[in-house]
mmCIF file of C-alpha atoms and ligand atoms in Angstrom:
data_model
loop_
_atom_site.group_PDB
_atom_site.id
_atom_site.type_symbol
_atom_site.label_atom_id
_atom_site.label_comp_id
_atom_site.label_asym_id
_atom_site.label_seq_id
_atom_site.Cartn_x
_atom_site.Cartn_y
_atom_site.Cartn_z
ATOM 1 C CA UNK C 1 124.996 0.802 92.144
ATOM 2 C CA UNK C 2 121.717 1.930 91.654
ATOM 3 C CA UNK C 3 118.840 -0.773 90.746
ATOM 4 C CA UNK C 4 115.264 0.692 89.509
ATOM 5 C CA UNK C 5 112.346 -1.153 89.314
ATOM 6 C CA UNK C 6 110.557 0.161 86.322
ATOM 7 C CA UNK C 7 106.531 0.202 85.205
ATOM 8 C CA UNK C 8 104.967 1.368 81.817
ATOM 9 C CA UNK C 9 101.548 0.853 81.744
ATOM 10 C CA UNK C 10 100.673 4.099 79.098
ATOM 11 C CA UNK C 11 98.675 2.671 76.937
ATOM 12 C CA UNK C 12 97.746 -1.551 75.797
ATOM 13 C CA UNK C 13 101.258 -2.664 77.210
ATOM 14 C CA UNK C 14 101.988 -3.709 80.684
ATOM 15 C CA UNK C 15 105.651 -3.366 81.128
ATOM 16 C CA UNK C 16 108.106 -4.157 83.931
ATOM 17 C CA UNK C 17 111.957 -3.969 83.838
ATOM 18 C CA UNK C 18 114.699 -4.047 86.433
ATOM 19 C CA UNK C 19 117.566 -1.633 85.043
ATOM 20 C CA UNK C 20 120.716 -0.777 87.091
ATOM 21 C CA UNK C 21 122.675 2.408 86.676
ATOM 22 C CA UNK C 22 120.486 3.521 83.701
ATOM 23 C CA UNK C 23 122.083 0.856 81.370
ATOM 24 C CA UNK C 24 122.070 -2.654 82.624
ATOM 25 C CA UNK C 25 119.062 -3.809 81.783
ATOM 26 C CA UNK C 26 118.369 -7.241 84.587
ATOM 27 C CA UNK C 27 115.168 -8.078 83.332
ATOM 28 C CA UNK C 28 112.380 -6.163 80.834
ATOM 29 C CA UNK C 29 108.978 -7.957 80.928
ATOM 30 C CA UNK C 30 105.768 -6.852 78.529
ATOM 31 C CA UNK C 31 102.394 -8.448 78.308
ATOM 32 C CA UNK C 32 100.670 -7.198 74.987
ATOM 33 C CA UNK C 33 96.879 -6.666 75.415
ATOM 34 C CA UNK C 34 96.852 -6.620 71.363
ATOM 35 C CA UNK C 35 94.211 -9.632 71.954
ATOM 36 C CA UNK C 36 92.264 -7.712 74.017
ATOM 37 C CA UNK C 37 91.624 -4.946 71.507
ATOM 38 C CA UNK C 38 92.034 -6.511 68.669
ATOM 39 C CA UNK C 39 88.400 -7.618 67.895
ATOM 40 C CA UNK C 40 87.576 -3.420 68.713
ATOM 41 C CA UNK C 41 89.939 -2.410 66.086
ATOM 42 C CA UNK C 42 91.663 -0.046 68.619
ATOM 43 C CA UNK C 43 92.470 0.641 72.086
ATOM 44 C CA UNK C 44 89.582 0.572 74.118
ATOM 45 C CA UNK C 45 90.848 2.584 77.247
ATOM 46 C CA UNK C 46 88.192 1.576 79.748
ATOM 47 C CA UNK C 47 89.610 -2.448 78.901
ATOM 48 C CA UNK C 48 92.983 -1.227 78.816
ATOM 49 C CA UNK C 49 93.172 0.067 82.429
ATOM 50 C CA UNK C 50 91.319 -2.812 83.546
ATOM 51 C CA UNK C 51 93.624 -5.464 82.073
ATOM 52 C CA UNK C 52 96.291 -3.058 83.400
ATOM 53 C CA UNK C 53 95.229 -3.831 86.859
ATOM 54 C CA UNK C 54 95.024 -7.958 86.472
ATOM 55 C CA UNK C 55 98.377 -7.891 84.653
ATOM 56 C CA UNK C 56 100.563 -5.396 86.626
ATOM 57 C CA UNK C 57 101.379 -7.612 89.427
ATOM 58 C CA UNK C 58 102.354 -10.539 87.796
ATOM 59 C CA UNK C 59 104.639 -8.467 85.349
ATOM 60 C CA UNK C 60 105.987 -6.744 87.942
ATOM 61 C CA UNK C 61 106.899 -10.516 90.024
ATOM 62 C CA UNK C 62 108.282 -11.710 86.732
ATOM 63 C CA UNK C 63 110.590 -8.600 86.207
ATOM 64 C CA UNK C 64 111.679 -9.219 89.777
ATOM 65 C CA UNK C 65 112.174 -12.885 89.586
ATOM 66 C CA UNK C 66 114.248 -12.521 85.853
ATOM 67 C CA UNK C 67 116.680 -10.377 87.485
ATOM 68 C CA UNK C 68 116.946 -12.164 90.384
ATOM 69 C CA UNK C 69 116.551 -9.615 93.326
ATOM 70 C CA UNK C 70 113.987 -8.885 95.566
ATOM 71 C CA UNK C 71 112.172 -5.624 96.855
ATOM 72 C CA UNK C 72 115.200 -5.077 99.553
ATOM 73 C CA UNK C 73 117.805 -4.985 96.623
ATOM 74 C CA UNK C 74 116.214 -2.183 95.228
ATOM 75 C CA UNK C 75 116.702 1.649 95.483
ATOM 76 C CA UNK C 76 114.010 3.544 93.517
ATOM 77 C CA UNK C 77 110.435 2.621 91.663
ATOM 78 C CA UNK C 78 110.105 4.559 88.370
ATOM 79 C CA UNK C 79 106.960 4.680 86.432
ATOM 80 C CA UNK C 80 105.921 5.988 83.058
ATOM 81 C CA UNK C 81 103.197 9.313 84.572
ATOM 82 C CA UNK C 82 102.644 11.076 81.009
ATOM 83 C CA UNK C 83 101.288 11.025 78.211
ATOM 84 C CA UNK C 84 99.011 8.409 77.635
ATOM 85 C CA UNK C 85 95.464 7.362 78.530
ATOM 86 C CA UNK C 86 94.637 8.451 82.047
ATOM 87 C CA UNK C 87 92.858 5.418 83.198
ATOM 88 C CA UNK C 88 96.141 3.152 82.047
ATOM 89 C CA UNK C 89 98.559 5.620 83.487
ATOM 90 C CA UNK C 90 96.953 5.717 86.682
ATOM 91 C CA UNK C 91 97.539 1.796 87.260
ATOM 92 C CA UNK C 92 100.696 2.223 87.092
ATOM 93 C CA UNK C 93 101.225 4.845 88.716
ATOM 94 C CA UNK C 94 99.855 4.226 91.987
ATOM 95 C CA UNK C 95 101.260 0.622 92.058
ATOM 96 C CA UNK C 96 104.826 2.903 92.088
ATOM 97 C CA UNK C 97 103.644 5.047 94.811
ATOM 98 C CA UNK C 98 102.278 2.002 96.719
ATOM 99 C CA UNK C 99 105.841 0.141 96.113
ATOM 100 C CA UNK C 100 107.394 3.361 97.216
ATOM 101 C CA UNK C 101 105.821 3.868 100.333
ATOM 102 C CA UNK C 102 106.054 0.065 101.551
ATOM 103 C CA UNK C 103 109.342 -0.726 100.470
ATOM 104 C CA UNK C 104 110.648 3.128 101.518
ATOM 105 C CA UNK C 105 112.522 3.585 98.083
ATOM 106 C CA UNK C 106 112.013 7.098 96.457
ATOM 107 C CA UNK C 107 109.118 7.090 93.321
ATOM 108 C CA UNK C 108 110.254 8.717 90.362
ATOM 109 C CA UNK C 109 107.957 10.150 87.504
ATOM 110 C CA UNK C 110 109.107 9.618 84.046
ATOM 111 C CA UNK C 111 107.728 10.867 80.747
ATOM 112 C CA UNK C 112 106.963 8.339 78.297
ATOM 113 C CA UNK C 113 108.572 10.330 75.243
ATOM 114 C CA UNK C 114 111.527 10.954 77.311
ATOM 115 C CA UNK C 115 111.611 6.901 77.612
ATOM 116 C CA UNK C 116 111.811 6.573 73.715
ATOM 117 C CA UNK C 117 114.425 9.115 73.511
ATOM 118 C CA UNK C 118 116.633 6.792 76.177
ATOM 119 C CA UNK C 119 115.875 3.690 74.359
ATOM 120 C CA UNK C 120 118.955 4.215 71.921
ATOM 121 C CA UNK C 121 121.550 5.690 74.470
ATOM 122 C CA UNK C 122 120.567 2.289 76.550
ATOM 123 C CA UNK C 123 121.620 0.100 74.100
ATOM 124 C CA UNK C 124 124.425 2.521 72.664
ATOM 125 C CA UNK C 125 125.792 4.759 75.316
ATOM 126 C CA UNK C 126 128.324 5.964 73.221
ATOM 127 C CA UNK C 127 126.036 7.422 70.844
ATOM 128 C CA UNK C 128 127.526 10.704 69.065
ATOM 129 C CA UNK C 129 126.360 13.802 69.847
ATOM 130 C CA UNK C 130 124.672 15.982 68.831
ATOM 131 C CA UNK C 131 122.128 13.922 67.209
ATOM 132 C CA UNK C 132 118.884 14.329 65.016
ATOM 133 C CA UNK C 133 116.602 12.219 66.654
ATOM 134 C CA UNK C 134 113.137 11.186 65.115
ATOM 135 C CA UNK C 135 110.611 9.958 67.595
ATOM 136 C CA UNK C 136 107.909 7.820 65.683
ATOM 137 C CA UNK C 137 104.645 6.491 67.741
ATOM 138 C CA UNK C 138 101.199 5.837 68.032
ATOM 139 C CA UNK C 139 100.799 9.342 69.233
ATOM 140 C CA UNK C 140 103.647 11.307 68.509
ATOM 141 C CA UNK C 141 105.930 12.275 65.704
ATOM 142 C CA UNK C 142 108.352 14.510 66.690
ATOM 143 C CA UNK C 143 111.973 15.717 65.136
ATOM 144 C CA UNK C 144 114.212 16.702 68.275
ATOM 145 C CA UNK C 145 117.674 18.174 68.220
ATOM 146 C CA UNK C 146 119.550 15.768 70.757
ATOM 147 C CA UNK C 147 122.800 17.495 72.517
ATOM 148 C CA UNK C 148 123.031 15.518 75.782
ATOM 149 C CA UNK C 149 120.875 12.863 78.299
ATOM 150 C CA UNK C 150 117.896 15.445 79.338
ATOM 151 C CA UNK C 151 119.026 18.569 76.253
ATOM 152 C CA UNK C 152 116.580 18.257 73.620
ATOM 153 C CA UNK C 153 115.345 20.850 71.304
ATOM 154 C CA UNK C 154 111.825 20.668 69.097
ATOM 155 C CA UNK C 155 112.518 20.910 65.383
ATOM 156 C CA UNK C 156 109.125 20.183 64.259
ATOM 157 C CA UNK C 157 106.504 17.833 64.660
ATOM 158 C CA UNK C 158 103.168 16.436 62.936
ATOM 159 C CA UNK C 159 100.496 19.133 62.306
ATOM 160 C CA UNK C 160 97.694 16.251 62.601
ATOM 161 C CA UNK C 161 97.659 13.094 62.471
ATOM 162 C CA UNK C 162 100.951 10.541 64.303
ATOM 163 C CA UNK C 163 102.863 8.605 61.739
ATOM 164 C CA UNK C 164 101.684 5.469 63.687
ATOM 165 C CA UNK C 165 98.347 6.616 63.831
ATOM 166 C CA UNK C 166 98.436 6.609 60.050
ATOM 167 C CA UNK C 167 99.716 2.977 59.891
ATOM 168 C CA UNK C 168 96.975 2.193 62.142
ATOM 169 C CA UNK C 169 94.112 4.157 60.498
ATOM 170 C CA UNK C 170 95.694 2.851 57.029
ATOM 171 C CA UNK C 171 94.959 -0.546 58.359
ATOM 172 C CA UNK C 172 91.705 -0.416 60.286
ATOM 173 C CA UNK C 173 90.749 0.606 56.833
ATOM 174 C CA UNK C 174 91.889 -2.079 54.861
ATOM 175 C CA UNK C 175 90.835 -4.404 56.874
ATOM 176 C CA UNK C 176 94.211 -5.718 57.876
ATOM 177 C CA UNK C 177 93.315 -5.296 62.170
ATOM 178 C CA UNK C 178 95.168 -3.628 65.078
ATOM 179 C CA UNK C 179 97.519 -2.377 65.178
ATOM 180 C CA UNK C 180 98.714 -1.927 61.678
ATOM 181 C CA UNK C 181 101.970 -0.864 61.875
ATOM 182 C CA UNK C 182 103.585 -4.681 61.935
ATOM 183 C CA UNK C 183 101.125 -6.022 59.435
ATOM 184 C CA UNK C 184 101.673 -3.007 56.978
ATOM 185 C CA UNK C 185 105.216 -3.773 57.673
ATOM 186 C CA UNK C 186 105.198 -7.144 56.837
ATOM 187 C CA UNK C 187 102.448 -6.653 53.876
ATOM 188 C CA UNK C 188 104.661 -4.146 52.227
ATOM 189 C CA UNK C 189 107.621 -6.672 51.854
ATOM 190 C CA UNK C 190 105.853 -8.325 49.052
ATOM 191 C CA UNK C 191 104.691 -5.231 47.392
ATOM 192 C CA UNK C 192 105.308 -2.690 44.560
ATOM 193 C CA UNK C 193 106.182 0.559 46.499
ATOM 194 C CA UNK C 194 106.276 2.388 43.329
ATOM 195 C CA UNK C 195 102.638 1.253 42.347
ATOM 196 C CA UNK C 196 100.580 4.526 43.581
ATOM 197 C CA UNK C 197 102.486 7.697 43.797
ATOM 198 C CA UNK C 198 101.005 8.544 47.274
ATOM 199 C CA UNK C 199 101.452 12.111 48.410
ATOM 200 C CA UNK C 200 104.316 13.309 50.406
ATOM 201 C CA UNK C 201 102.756 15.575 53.199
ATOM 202 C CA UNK C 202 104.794 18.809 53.460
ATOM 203 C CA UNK C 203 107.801 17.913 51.554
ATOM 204 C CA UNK C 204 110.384 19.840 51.426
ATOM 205 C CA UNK C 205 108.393 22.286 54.289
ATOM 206 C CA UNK C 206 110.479 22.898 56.852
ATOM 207 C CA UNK C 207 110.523 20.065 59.785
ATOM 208 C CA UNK C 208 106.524 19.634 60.465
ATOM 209 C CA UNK C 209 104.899 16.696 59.540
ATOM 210 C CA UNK C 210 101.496 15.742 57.584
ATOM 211 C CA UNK C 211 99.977 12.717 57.554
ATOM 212 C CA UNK C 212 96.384 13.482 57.719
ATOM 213 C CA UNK C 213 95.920 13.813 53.613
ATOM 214 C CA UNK C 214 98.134 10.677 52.707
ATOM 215 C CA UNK C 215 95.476 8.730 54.811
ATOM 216 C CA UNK C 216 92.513 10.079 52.867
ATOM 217 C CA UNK C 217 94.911 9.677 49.484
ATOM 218 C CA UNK C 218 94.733 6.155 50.313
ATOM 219 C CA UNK C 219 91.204 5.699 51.369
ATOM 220 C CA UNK C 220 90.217 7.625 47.808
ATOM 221 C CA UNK C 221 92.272 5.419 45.683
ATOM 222 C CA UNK C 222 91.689 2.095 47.376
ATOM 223 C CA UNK C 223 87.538 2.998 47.077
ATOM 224 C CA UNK C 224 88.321 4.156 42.813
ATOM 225 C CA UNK C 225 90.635 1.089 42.672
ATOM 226 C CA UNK C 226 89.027 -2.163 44.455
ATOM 227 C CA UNK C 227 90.606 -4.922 42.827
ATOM 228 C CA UNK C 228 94.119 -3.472 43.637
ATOM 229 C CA UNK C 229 96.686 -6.012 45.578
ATOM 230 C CA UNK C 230 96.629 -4.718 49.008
ATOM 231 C CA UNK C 231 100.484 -5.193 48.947
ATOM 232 C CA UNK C 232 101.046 -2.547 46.716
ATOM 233 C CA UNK C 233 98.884 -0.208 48.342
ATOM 234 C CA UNK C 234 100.749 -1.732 52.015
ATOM 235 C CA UNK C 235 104.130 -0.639 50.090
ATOM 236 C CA UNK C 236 103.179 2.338 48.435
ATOM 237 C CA UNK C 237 101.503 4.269 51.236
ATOM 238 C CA UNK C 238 104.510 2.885 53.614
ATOM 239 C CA UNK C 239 106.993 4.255 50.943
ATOM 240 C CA UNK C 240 105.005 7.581 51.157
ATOM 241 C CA UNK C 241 105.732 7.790 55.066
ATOM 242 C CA UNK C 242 108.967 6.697 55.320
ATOM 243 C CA UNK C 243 110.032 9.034 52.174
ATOM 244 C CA UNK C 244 109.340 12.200 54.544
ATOM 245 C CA UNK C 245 110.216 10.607 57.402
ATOM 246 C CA UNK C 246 113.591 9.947 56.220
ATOM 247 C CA UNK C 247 114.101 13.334 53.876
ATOM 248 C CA UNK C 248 113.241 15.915 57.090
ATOM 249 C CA UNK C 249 115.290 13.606 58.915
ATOM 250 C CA UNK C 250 118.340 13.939 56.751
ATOM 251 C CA UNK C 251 117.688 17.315 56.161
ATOM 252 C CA UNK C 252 118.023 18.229 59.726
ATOM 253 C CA UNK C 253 120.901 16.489 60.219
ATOM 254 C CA UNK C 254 122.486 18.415 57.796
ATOM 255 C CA UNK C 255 121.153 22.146 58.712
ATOM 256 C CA UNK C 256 122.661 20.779 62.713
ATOM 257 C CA UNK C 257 125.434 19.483 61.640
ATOM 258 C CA UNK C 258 124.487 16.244 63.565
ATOM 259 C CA UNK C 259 127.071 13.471 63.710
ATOM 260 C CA UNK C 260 124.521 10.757 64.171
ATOM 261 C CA UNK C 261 120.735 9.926 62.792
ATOM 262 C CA UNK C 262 118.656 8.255 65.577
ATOM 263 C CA UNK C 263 115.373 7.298 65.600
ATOM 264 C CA UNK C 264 112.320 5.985 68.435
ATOM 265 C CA UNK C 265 109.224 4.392 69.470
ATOM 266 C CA UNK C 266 106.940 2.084 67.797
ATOM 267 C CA UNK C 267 107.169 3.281 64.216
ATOM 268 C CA UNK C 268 111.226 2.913 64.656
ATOM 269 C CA UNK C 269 110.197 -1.115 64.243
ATOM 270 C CA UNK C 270 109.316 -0.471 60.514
ATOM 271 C CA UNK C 271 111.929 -2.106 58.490
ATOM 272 C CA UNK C 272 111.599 -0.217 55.527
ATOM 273 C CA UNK C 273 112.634 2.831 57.993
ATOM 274 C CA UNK C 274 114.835 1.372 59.360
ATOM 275 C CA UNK C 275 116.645 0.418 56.315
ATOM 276 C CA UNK C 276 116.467 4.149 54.880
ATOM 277 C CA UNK C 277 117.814 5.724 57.918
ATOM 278 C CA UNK C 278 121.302 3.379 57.996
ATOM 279 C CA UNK C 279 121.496 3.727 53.987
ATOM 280 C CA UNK C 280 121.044 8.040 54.607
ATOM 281 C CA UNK C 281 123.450 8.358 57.409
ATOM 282 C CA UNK C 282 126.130 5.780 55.444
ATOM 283 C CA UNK C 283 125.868 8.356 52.585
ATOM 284 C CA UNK C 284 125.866 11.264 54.568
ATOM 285 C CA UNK C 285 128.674 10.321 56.385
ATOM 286 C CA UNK C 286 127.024 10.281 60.028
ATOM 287 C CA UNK C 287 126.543 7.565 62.153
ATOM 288 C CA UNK C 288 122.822 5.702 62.309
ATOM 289 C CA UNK C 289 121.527 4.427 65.891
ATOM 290 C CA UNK C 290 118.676 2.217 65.758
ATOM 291 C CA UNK C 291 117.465 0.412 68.689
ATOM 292 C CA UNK C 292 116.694 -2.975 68.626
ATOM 293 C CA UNK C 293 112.704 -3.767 67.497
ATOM 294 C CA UNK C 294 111.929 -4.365 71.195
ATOM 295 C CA UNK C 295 113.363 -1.343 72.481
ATOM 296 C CA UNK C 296 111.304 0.606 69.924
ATOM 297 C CA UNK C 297 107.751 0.092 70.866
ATOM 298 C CA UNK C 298 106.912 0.202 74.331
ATOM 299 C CA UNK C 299 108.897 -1.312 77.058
ATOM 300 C CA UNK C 300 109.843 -0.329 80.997
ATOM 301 C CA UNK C 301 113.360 -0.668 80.194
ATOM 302 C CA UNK C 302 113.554 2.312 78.829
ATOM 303 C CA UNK C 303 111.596 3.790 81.558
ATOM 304 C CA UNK C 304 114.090 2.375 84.080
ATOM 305 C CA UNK C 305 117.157 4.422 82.208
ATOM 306 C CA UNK C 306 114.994 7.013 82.112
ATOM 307 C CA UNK C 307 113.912 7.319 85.854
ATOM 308 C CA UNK C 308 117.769 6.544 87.038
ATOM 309 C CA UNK C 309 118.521 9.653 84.970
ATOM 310 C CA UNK C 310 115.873 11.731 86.709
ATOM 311 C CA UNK C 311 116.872 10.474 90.118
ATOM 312 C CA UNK C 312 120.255 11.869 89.917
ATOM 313 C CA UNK C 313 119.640 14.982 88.165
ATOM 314 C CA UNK C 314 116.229 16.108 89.763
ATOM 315 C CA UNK C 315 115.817 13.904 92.657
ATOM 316 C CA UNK C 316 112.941 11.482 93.578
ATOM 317 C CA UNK C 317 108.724 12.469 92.248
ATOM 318 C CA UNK C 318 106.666 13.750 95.175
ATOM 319 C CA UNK C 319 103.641 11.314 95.630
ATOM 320 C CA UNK C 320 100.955 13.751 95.307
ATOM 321 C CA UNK C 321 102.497 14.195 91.497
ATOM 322 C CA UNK C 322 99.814 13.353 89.239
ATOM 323 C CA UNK C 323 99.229 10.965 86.404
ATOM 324 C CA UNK C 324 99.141 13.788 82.891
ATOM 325 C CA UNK C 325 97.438 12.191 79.950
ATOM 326 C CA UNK C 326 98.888 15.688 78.557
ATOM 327 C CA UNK C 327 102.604 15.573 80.172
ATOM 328 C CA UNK C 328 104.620 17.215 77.708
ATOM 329 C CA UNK C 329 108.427 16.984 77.130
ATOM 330 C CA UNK C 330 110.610 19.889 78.269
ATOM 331 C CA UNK C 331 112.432 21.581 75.667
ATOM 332 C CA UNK C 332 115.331 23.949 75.471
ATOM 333 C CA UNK C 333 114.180 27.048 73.362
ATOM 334 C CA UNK C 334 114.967 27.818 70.188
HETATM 335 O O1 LIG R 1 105.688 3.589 70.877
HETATM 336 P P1 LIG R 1 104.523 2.667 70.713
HETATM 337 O O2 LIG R 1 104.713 1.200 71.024
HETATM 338 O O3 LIG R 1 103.314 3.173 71.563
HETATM 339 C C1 LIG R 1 103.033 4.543 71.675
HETATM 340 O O4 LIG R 1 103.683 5.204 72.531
HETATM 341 O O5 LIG R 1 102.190 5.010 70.850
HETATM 342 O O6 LIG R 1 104.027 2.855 69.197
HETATM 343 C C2 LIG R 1 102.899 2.157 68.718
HETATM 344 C C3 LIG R 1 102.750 2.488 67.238
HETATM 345 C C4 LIG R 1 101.468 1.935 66.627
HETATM 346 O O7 LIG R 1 100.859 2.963 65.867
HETATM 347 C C5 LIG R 1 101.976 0.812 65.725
HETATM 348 O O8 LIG R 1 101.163 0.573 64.596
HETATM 349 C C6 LIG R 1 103.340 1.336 65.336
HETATM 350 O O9 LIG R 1 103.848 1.927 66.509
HETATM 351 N N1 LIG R 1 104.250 0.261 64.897
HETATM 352 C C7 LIG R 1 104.746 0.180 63.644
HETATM 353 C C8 LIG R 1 105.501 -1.022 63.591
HETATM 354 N N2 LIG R 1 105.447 -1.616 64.832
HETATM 355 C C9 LIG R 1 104.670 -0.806 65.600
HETATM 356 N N3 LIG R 1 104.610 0.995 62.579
HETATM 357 C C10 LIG R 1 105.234 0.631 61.430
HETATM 358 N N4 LIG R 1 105.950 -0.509 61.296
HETATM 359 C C11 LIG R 1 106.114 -1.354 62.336
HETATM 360 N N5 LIG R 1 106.831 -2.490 62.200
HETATM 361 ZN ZN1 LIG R 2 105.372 4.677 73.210
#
C-alpha cells in the first residue's frame, strides 16, 4: 500500500489530498482564492503565491487530519511542478521538497495536465481504451489520443486563445466577474442558445482549435446590440464553444476508432458539455467518462494518482528539479 500526500498549488487553488495506490482517494482538500481575485477580474499572480504560502499549511493539516494518518503513515510527497504561474508553483513545490527531506519519503514531480488526464481513470479505472480525451482549462485545450496510464498522443490543440480563457474573457467583458466559466454556465441555463449564430472557429478543420475570433464575435455584437439579454448571449456564445468542442471531439473518436469519449479540467464542469459529450458517445455507440464537477477543475487528488503513477514507473523527482511555468506533457509521436 502506497499512501501519497499530494499538493497543487498551480495557479488560485491551494489543494491537498491524501490518495493511496493511485485510486483511493482518503482525503482531497481545496481553498479557492476566487475572493481574492475576484475584485481584479483575474488572477493576480504576485497575490496568488502569497495566499499560496498562508494557506498551504493549513490545507495540507486538513488533508492529513480527513484521512486520518499522520506524516509516518506516509510513503511519498507529490506536487503539481508544471505548468502554471511560477511564483504559485514554487510554494508548492518547495513545501514537497521540505516534507520530503524531513519526513525522508521520496518527492515526486507531477505535471498538472497529466493530473487532468488522471482525474477520470481515478474515479473510473475501468475506463475503455483507447480513448479520445479532450482536456478543457484555463490554459489549455488540448485533443489527446489516450491508449494507456502515461501513452498519450497530441491530436490538436487551440491555435490561440484556451476554451476557458474564452469563458473568462467572455465574462470579464460582460461584466459577469471571475472566473466566468460557472457564471456563463449557470447564465446560459436560462437562455436562447440559438439567439446569435456565433462563429464556430475552425469547423470542420482538422483537430486545432480557435477561440480567439468567437471572443471578438461576441464583443462586436454585444457593443451593435446593447439592450440584448445577457442570457442569450451567455447561451449562444457557450453553444458556439461547446458545438466544436464536441464535433472535433466526436470526430476523432471516430477517425481512432476510440471506444470511449472522455473529457478534463475546468471547462469539463460546463453542463452544457457535459450533456453533449454523453448524448454523442450514446449515439455513437462509445462509452462517455466524465468526472465528477470537483474532479474537473483543480484538485490534488488528481495529483496524488498522478504522482503514485510516476513513482512506480519513473521513480521518485530529484530535489534540485525545478518548478516549469512551461512544463510540457510528453507525447508519443505521431
Ligand atoms: O482546470 P482549471 O480549474 O484550472 C486550470 O488549470 O486552468 O480550469 C479553470 C477554467 C477557468 O477558465 C474557468 O472559467 C473554467 O475552467 N470553468 C468553466 C466552468 N467551471 C470552470 N468553464 C465553463 N463552465 C464551467 N462550469
Ligand atoms: Zn487545471
Amino acid at each position: 500500500m502506497t499512501t501519497v500526500l499530494a499538493i497543487e498549488t498551480s495557479c488560485d487553488e491551494t489543494a491537498a489530498a491524501v490518495v493511496v495506490d493511485g485510486r483511493d482517494v482518503r482525503s482531497s482538500v481545496v481553498s479557492s482564492q476566487i475572493d481574492l481575485h475576484a475584485a481584479f477580474g483575474g488572477v493576480v499572480p504576485e497575490v496568488a503565491g502569497r495566499a499560496h504560502v498562508d494557506l498551504l499549511t493549513p490545507v495540507v493539516s486538513e488533508a492529513l487530519a480527513q484521512a486520518g494518518v499522520v506524516p509516518a503513515d506516509l510513503d511519498a510527497v507529490g506536487a503539481t511542478i508544471g505548468p502554471g504561474l511560477i511564483g504559485s508553483l514554487l510554494v508548492g513545490v518547495s513545501a514537497a521538497k521540505a516534507y520530503s527531506l524531513a519526513w525522508g519519503i521520496p518527492f515526486v514531480g507531477v505535471n498538472h495536465m497529466e493530473g487532468h488526464l488522471h482525474a477520470a481513470f481515478l474515479e473510473d479505472p475501468d475506463m475503455a481504451l483507447p480513448a479520445a480525451v479532450l482536456l478543457v482549462s484555463g490554459g489549455h485545450t488540448m485533443l489527446i489520443h489516450m491508449t494507456g496510464a502515461g501513452r498519450y498522443r497530441l491530436l490538436g490543440q487551440t491555435i490561440d486563445d484556451a476554451a476557458g480563457e474564452a469563458f473568462d474573457k467572455v465574462a470579464r467583458f460582460l461584466g459577469l466577474g471571475y472566473p466566468g466559466g460557472p457564471v456563463i454556465d449557470r447564465l446560459a441555463a436560462t437562455g436562447d442558445a440559438s439567439h446569435v449564430a456565433f462563429p464556430r472557429g475552425l469547423r470542420g478543420q482538422g483537430f486545432d482549435f480557435s477561440f480567439s475570433g468567437l471572443k471578438t464575435s461576441v464583443i462586436n455584437y454585444v457593443r451593435k446590440h446593447p439592450d440584448v439579454a445577457v442570457e442569450d448571449v451567455a447561451a449562444s456564445f457557450q453553444a458556439a464553444v461547446v458545438d466544436v468542442l464536441v464535433e472535433k471531439l466526436r470526430a476523432a473518436a471516430a477517425a481512432l476508432d476510440a471506444r470511449s469519449l472522455c473529457i478534463g479540467g475546468g471547462v469539463a464542469a460546463n453542463s452544457a458539455l457535459r450533456a453533449a459529450v454523453v448524448a454523442a458517445a450514446s449515439a455513437d455507440g462509445r462509452s462517455a467518462f466524465i468526472p465528477s464537477r470537483a474532479m474537473c477543475t483543480d484538485n490534488a487528488a488528481m495529483v496524488g494518482a498522478t504522482a503514485w503513477y510516476r513513482l512506480r514507473t519513473d521513480g521518485p523527482t530529484p530535489l534540485d528539479a525545478p518548478a516549469d511555468p512551461n512544463l510540457k506533457l510528453h507525447f508519443e509521436p505521431a
